[in-house]
Structure formats: C-alpha cells, structure tokens
XYZ file of C-alpha atoms in Angstrom:
543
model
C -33.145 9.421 -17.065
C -32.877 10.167 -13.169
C -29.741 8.991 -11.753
C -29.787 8.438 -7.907
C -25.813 8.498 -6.380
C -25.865 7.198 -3.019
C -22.241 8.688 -1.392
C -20.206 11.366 -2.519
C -16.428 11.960 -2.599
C -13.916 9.745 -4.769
C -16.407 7.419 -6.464
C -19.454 9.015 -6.128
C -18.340 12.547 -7.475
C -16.863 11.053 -10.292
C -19.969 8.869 -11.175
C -22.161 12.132 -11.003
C -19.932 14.179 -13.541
C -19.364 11.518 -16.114
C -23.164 11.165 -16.292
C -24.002 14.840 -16.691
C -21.359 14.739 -19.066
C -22.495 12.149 -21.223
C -26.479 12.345 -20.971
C -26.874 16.580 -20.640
C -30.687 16.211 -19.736
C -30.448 13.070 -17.137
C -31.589 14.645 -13.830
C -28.609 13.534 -11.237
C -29.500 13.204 -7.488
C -26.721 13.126 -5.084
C -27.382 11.736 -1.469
C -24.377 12.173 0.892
C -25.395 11.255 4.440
C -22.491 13.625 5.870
C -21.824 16.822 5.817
C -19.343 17.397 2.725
C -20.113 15.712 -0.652
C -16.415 16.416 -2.020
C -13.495 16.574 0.484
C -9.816 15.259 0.172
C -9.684 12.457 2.313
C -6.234 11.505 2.016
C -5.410 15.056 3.307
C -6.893 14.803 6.487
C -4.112 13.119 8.709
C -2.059 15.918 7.300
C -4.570 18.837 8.272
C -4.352 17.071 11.622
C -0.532 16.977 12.102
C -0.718 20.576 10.566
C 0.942 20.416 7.142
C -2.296 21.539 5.384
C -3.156 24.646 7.460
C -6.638 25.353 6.333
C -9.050 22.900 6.514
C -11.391 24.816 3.343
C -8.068 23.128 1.458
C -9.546 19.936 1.935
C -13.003 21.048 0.701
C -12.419 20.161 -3.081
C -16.663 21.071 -4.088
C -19.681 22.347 -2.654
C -23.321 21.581 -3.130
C -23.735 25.350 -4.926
C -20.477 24.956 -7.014
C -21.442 21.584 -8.044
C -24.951 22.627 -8.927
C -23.704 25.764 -10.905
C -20.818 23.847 -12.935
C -22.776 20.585 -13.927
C -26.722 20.855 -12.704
C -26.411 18.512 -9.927
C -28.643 17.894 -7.020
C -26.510 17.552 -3.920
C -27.983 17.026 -0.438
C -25.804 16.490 1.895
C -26.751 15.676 5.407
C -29.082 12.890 3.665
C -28.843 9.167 4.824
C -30.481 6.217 2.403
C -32.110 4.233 5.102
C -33.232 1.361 2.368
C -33.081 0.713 -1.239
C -36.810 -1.150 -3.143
C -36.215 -2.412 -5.654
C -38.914 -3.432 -7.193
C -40.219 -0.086 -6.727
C -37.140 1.554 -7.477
C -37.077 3.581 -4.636
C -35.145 4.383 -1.673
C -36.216 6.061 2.108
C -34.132 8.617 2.779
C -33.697 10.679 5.671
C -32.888 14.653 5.884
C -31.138 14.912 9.137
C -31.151 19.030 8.715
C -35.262 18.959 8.568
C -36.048 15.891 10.641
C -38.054 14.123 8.110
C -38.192 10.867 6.072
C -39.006 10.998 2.420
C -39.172 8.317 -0.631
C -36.835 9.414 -3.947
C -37.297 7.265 -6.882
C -34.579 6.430 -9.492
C -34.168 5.067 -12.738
C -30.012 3.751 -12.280
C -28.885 4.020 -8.399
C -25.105 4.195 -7.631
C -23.909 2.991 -4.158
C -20.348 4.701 -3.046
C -21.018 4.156 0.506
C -17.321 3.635 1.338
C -15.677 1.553 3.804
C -15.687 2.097 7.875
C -13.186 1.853 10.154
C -12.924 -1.329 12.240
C -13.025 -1.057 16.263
C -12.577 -3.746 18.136
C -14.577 -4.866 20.851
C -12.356 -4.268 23.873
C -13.239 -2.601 26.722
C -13.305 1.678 26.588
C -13.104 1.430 22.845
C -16.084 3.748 22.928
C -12.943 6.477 23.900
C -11.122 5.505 20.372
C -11.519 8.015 17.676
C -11.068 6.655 13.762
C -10.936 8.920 11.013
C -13.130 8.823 7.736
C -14.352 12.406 6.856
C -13.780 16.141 7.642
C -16.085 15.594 10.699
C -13.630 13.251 12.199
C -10.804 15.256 11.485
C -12.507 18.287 13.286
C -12.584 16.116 16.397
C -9.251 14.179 16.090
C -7.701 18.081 15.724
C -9.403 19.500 18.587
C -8.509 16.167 20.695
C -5.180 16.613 20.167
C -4.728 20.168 21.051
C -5.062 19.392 24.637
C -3.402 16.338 24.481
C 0.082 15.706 25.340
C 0.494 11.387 24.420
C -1.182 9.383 21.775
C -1.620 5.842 21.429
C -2.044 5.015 17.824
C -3.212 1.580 16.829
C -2.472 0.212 13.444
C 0.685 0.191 11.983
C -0.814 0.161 8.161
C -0.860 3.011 5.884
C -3.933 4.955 7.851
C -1.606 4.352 11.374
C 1.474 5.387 10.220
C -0.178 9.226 8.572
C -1.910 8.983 12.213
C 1.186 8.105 13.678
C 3.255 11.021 12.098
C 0.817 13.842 12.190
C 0.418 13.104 15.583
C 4.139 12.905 16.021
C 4.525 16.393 14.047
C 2.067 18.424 16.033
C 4.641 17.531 19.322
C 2.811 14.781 20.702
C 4.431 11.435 22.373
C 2.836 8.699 20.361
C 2.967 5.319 21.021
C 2.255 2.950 17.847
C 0.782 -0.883 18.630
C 0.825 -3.281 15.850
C -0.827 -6.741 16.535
C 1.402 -8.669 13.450
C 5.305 -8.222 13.864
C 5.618 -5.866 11.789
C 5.251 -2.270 10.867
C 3.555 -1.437 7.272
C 2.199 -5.307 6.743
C 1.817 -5.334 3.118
C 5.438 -4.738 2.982
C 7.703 -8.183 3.735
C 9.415 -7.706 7.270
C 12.928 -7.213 5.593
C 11.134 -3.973 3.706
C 9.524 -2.681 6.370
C 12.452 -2.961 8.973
C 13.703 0.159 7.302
C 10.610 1.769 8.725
C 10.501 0.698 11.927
C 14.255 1.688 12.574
C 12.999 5.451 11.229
C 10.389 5.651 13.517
C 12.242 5.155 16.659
C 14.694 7.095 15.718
C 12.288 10.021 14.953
C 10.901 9.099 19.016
C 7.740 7.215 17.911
C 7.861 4.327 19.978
C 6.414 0.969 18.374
C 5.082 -1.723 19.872
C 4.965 -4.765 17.631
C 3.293 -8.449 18.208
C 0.579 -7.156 20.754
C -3.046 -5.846 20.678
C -4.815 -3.840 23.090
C -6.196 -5.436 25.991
C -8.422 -2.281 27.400
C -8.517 1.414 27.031
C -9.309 3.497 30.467
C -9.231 6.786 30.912
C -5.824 8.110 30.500
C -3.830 4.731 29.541
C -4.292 1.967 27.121
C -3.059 -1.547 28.470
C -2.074 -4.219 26.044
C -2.291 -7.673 25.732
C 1.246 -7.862 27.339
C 0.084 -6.218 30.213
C 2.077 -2.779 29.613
C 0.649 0.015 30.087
C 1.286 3.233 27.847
C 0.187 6.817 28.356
C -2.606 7.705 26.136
C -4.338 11.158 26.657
C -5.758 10.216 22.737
C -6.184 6.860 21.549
C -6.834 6.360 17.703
C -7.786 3.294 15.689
C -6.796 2.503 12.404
C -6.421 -1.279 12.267
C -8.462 -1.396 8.849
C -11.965 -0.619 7.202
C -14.636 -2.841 6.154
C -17.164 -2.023 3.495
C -19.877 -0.160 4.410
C -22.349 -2.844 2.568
C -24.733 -2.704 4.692
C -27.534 -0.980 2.771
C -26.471 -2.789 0.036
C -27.115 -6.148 1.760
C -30.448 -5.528 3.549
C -31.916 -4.476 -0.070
C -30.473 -8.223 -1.089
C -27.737 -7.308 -3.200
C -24.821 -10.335 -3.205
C -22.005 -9.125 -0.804
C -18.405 -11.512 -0.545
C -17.576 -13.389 2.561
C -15.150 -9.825 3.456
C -18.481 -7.777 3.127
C -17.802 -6.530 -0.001
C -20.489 -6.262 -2.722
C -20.103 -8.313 -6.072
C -20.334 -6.519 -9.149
C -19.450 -7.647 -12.338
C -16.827 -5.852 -14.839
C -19.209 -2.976 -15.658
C -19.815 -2.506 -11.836
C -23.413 -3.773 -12.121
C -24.547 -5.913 -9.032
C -26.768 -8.720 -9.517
C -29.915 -6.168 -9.765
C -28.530 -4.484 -13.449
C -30.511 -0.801 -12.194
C -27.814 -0.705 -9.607
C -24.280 0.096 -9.562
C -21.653 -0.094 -6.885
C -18.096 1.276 -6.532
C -15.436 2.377 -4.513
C -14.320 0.862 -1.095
C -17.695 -0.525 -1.115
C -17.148 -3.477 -3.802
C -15.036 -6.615 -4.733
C -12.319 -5.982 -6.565
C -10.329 -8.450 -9.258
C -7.046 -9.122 -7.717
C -3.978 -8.620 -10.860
C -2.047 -11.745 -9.440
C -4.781 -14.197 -8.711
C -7.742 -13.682 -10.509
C -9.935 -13.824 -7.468
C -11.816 -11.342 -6.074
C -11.020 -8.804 -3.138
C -10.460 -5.865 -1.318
C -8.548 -2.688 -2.471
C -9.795 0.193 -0.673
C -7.663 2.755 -2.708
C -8.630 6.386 -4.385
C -7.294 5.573 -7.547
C -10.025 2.497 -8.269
C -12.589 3.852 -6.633
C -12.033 7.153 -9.206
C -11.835 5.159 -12.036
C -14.908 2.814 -10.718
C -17.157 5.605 -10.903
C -16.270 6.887 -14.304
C -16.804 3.257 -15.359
C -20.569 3.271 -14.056
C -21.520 6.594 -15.524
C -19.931 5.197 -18.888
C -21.755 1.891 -18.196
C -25.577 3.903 -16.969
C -25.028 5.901 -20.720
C -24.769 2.253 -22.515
C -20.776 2.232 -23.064
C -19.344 -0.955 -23.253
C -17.053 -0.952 -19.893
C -14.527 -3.511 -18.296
C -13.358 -2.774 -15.055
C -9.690 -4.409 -15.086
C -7.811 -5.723 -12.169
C -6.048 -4.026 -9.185
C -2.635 -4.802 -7.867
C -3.183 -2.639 -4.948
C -0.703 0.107 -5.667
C 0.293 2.425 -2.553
C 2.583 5.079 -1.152
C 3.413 6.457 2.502
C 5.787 9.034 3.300
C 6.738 8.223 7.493
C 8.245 11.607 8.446
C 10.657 11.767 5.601
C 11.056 8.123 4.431
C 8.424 6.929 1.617
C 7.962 3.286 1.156
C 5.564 1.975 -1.796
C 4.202 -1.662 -2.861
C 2.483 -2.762 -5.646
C 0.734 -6.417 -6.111
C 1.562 -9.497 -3.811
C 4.643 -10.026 -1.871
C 6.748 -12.913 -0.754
C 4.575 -14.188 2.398
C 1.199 -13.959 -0.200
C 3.343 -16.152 -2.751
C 4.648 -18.359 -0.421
C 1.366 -19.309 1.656
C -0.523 -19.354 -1.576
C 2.586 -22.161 -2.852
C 3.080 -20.030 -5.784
C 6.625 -20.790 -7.426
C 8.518 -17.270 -7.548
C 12.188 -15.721 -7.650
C 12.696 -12.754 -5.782
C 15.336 -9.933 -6.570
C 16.525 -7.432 -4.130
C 18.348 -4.073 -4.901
C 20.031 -1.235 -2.690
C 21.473 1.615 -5.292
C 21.495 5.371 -5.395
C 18.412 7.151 -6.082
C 20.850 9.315 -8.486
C 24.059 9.017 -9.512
C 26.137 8.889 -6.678
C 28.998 11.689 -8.238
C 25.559 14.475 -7.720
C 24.758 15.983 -4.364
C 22.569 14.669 -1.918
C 22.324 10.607 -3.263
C 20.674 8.793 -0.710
C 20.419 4.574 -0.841
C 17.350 3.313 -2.591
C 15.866 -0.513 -1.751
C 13.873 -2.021 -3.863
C 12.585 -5.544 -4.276
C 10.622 -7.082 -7.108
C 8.727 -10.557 -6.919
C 8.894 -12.656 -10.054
C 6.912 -15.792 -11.522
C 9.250 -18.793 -11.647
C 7.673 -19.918 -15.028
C 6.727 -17.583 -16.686
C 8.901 -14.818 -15.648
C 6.015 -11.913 -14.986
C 5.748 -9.736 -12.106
C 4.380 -10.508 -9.146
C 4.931 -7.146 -7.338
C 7.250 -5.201 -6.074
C 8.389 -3.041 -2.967
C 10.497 0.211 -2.647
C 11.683 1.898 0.661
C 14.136 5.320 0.533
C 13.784 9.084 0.948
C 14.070 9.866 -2.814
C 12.636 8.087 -6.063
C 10.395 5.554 -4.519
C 7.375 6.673 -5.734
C 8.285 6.423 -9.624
C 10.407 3.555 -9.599
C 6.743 1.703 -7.795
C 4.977 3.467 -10.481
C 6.835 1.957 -13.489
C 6.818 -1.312 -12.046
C 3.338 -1.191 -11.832
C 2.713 0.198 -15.089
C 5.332 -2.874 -16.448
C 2.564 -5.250 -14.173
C -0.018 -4.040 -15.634
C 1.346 -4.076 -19.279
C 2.177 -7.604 -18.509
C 5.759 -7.021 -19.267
C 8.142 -10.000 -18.086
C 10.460 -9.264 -15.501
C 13.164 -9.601 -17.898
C 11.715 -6.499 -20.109
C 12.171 -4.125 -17.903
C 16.054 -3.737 -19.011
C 14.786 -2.388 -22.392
C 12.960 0.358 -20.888
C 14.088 3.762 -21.780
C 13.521 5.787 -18.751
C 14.740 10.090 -18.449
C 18.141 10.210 -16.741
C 19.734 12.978 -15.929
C 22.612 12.804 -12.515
C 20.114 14.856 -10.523
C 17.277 12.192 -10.953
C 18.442 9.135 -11.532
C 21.501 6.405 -13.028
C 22.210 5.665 -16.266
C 21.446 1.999 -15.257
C 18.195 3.003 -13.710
C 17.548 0.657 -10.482
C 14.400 -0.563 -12.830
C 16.935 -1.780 -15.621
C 19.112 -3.123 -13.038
C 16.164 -5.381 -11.774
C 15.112 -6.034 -15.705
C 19.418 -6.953 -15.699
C 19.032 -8.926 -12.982
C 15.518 -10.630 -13.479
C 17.213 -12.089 -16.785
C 20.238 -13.220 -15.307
C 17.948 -15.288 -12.999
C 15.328 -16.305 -16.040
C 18.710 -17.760 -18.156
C 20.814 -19.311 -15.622
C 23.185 -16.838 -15.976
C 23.156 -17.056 -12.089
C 20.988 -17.996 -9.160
C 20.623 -16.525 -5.710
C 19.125 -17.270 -1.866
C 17.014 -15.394 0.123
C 18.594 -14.304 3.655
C 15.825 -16.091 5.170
C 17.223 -19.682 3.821
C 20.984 -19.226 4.420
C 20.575 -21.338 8.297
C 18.753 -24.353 6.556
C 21.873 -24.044 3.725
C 23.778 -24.210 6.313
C 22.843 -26.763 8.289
C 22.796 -29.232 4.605
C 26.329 -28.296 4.613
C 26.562 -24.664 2.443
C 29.446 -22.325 3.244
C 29.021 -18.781 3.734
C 31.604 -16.787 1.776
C 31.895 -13.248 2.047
C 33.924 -11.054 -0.649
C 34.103 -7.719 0.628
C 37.364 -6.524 1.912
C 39.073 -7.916 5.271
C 38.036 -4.254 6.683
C 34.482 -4.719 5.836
C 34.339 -8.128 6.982
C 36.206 -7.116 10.580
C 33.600 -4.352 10.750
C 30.472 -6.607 10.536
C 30.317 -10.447 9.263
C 27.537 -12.894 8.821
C 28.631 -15.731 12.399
C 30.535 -18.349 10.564
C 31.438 -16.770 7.341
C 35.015 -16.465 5.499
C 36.619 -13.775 3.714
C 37.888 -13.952 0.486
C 37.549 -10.682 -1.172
C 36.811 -10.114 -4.748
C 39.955 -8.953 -5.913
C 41.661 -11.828 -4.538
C 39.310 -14.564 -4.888
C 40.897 -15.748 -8.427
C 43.796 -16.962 -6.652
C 42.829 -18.067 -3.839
C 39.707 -20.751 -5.034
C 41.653 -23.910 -3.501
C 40.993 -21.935 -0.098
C 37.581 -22.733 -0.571
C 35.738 -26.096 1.519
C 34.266 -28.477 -0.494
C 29.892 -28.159 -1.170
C 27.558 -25.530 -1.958
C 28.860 -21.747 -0.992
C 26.749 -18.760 -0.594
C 28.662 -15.678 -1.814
C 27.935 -12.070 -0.374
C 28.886 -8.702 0.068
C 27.274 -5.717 1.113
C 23.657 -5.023 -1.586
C 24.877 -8.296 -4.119
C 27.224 -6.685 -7.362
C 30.546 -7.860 -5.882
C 29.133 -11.231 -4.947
C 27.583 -11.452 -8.608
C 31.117 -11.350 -10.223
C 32.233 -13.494 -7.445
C 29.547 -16.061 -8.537
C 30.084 -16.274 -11.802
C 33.574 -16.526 -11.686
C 33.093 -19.540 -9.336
C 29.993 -21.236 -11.435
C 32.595 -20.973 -14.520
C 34.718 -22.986 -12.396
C 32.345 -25.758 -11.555
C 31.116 -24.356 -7.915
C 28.015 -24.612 -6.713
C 27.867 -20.784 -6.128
C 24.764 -18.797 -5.378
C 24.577 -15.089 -4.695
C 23.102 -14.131 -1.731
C 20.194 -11.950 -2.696
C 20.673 -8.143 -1.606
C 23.795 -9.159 0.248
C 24.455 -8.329 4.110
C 22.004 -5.049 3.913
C 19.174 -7.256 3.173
C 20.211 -10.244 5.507
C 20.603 -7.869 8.340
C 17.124 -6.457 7.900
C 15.330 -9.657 7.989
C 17.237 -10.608 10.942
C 16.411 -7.531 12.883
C 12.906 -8.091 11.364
C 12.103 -11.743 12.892
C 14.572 -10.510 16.295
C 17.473 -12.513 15.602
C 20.347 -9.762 15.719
C-alpha cells in the first residue's frame, strides 16, 4: 500500500502515524509544500509577542526524526501542483531542486489547510497574515523595528495578534468590521473583553473596515486615520481547496470540500481533513466550517483508521475554543443567542456571575458564564465563559455535557472535584444544571436584558431588590427599590402588571420572584441581573 499525504502539521502528521501504525509495511509519502512538516501553530503569535523564546520550541518533528521513529518519507519544500485521478497520480514540484516530477499513490490524503483572507483594498499587498513558522519569522522581524501596529480582526487569530503585539511594547490599534470584539461570543460576553483591552492600552476600533493601507498609516472606512508602522490581517481563513477542486473533487458553497463520515470525498482513493473540509455542525445537522486543531487531529486519525479498512464515523463539532487576552480567557462552545435567534430556533438562555472558588480562599475573582438551552427539549445549545480563572474547564464540561447529549437540567447531578482553592461546592456548572431546571419546571422564568424596554413599554415594572445603597450607587432609569429583606412587607407598594425583578448577577431577585409568583405576580427574574444588563448596554452603546 503507498499512502500519498498531501500537507503536514495537525491533520496530516497524524494521518501519517496512524497508518504506519496500523499497516507496518505501507510505504507513506509525505508532501509538505513549506518548509516545516510538524510545527506548533497555535504557538506562533506567542513566539512573536515573546512568551515562547525559542522558535526550535515550535518545531514539534523533523523530516530525519520522523523518518527514524516511524519510516516516513517527508519532503518538505514540495508543492502538489495537480491530483489524476484516474491515473492516480499527482505533479509535484521540488522547489529546493527546481524540478517537476509525477508520484503515484494508492490512498491520497489532502490536509492542505485553510489561508488567510485579505481583502482587496488598496496597499493590502503591505499586510502580513500568519499561517506557518515562515510567517512568524517575518511578522517577528517586522515588528522589531516597528513602533505601532494596526491589527485587523478582532476574532481569536486578532486578538493573540493583538496581544503579542501589545506584549513586545508596541501601540496596537485593533479594527473590527462587526460591533463587536471576539464575534462568536454574544456582545454582552464579549463586552468584558473589550473593556480589558482598553484598559491594558490596546485601542479598538469597532463597526469599521479598512478603507486603504499606505505606507505608514491605515485609513478606515470612517475616514480616521491610525498609525501603522505594521499592519496584520486576521479577519478569517478560507480552505485551501483549491487543488482539491481543480482535480473535481465536490467543494461546499464556503470552499470547503465534502467528505462523508469516514472523510472520503466523492473519489473513495482520496481523503480530506483538517481546515480543508466540511464539517457536521452539533446544533444543526448541516454542514460547515470549524477550522480548529482538535478536529483536524482527530480527522486524520480517522482517515488512517478508515485507509486500513476500520469502520470510522467522524461525529459532529460544536466549535469549541479558548483565548487568553493578556490575562482574561474567554471560551465558547456550540451556537449562541444571535445563531438561535436568526435561525428562529426556540431557546432559554441562563446567565451566571459567581466566584471561580469559594469566595472565603485567596485570590477569588468573578466568573461569567452563560449557557444556551433548547426550549423543548431542554439540551444544550452552547455555552460561553469569560473570567481570569476557571474558564477553560467549566467550557470543557459543558461541552463534554453537549456532546453526551446531557439536558441542561443534568448538569446539577454532576459530581465535579471541589476543593476552596479550585472551585464551590455548588460548582457554577451545577448552579446552571440548578438553574436550567428551575426554568424547564416552571419553578421560575426570566428576561433577557435585551427585552426589558419592549416590557416596558407593554406596561412591565422594573423592580430592583438590592439594598437602597446599591440602588443609590447605580439603578436601571425608571426602576424602584424594594430590597429583599423587606419586600415581604411591603408587596402592596408594588403597581399593578408584569414586574421584572433584579439585583446585581440574579440570586436575590430569584427569591424575590418566587416569593412574588407564590403570591399571584407576574414576576420574572431578570436574567444575570444589573452585571449582565449593563454589559449589553455598553455592548449595543446605550450607557
């Protein structure tokens, strides 16, 4: 058997080792048109900004340590110009020697990746992006004689550009074209990070795109002008199908190539993974994009697996991420609330703001969390976490609870490790699994912050139950106070109609709203309370 691999790194690597690991005599060809096969990618802002000193860090495998360890043929520097089919053959170029050759293969594997987007504005061609070591040797050298940065893209790629920039002392300017920072995030989630940001100096320019880029400035579509001795783009990545569709293989409408659940495309001698391919979305079944390490790993396995005659399936992705922004991390997994609502999908949302750890240990810092819910059948939809401590495995059990298709409602049986130093004995994911079920019963029912004007305006009071010094510090306009402890006997100070109860993250309000749905009010708790209201108000520019 003679295995052709077309791309190294995440998927590629790991389809070459699976093979040689389950067919010992298949001869295994790997055809990397760069210079490194194996290289941490997701390291590279960070080698950038400094934080990984030395760059052989990020150079995981070598052609020679490859070929020693599991008898692979690695050539890097080697570009696939086309793929026959019916010959099963592909042209391939060795940029070292200058010359063109033909390499036939029994099974090919594409992991050509995904490439950054640039759009076509005028001096783009002075925009760097970042994809491999290469680019990172020129980004690096860039900005050592560079004293201001204009970053564009204000998604996961941007904001590692953004920071790294940031850390190695430059002034960086970030432009967003949506209004928001970190869009996968809803703007209530992601205000959090903006408000970081400036307040580390990274100044962030939302709801434009660049205009032009000259020689030491980039002007935007606002007609500002911002100083920009380095000018990166990182406003997405497209598969890199291009090989893949000139040899006739079926690629989506977003360029990405349709395989079926054992990665086969519609020619079965060819495999694809990686960036490069469709992926089954965990909420809706249809196919897209998810240009994430994790799948792209697990994609290649899957091929070898599928080349040695394993019976494979290729599950769904929800999309799963992490970012740390110069000391805050912020994480999503599967859809959130402006997906749901533009796809009309019925939902309840729940949002949370406890301690990372119990609040009696050192050093507890405030934890937000919010986790999107089917209104029938009470799974999860996804979920978001923002805070300096415990995002990451909070986002991580609430994807593994997605992907188990727990209910929302479930996760208040978990057992999860506690100790003070690392977490609550109500862990924030039981108090969403506490919550989730008070919702699912009609124990209680709550409002988002960005549907408390049109409750309003039908008449709904605003009632807020913190205490008068709270309330004199900050109020919701047109709110009254009746705290807590004194609500009980004061309920015929209450207007007639529907009344939207809230305090500061939503437990005082809770007790407040069952007290007054026991009583025959039409009560609802405000969801998240004035921490979240005040963060989707900054977020759409309304405070």
């Amino acid at each position: 058997m003679k295995v052709v691999i077309v791309g190294g790194v995440a998927g590629g690597m790991s389809a070459a080792t699976r093979v040689r690991r389950l067919v010992p005599d298949a001869e295994i060809i790997v055809l990397e048109r760069g210079e490194h096969v194996s290289f941490a990618n997701c390291g590279l802002p960070y080698y950038i900004g400094g934080t990984i000193e030395h760059r052989s860090a990020l150079l995981l495998q070598t052609p020679e340590s490859l070929h020693d360890r599991f008898a692979l043929d690695v050539r890097v520097r080697h570009e696939v110009l086309t793929i026959d089919r019916a010959a099963q053959t592909v042209q391939v170029r060795d940029h070292r020697a200058g010359v063109d050759y033909t390499q036939d293969w029994d099974h090919l594997v594409l992991s050509t990746g995904a490439a950054p987007v640039v759009p076509s504005v005028p001096g783009a061609e002075r925009a760097l992006t970042l994809r491999d070591v290469a680019d990172a040797d020129v980004i690096a050298e860039a900005a050592a004689r560079s004293r201001t940065a204009v970053v564009a893209g204000a998604g996961f790629i941007g904001l590692e550009m953004a920071e790294n920039l940031h850390t190695r002392g430059l002034s960086v300017a970030l432009v967003e074209l949506s209004g928001q920072v970190l869009p996968p995030l809803d703007p209530e989630m992601a205000q959090p990070v903006l408000d970081h940001l400036r307040t580390q100096g990274v100044s962030v320019h939302l709801g434009s795109g660049i205009q032009r880029i000259d020689a030491t400035t980039v002007v935007l579509d606002d007609g500002s002008t911002l100083p920009a001795d380095l000018v990166i783009m990182a406003i997405g990545v497209r598969p890199d199908s291009r090989l893949a569709a000139a040899a006739g293989l079926t690629t989506g409408p977003d360029g990405g190539v349709v395989v079926d659940a054992s990665l086969r495309t519609r020619d079965p001698r060819i495999h694809a993974v990686g960036d490069l391919v469709q992926k089954t979305d965990a909420v809706s079944g249809q196919a897209g994009l998810v240009p994430l390490a994790g799948p792209a790993n697990r994609q290649g396995r899957l091929a070898a697996d599928a080349i040695a005659g394993r019976a494979v399936h290729d599950g769904d992705s929800q999309g799963t991420a992490v970012i740390s922004v110069l000391g805050l991390t912020a994480a999503v997994t599967g859809w959130n609330e402006k997906r749901l609502r533009a796809a009309g999908r019925r939902h309840r949302i729940v949002h949370i703001h406890p301690l990372a750890h119990a609040g009696y240990y050192p050093g507890a810092t405030p934890l937000s969390i919010k986790l999107l819910i089917d209104a029938q059948t009470d799974q999860i939809l996804g979920a978001q976490a923002v805070g300096t401590e415990g995002v990451d495995k909070r986002i991580d059990v609430l994807a593994t609870a997605m992907a188990a298709r727990m209910r929302a409602s479930d996760l208040l049986r978990l057992e999860l490790a506690y100790a003070p130093q690392y977490g609550t004995a109500k862990d924030p994911v039981n108090m969403l699994g506490y919550l989730a079920e008070n919702l699912a019963n009609g124990t209680t029912a709550n409002i988002q912050w960005h549907e408390v004007e049109a409750a309003r305006a039908a008449g709904a009071t605003v009632v807020d139950v913190r205490t008068a010094a709270e309330f004199a510090a900050e109020a919701i306009p047109g709110a009254i106070n009746l705290p807590l402890d004194e609500l009980r006997h004061r309920l015929g100070e209450l207007p007639p109609g529907r009344l939207i109860v809230h305090c500061q993250v939503g437990q005082r309000a809770h007790s407040a709203v069952c007290l007054l749905r026991g009583r025959g009010r039409d009560a609802v708790n405000l969801d998240g309370g004035l921490l979240t209201w005040r963060a989707g108000n900054l977020a759409r520019g309304e405070l």
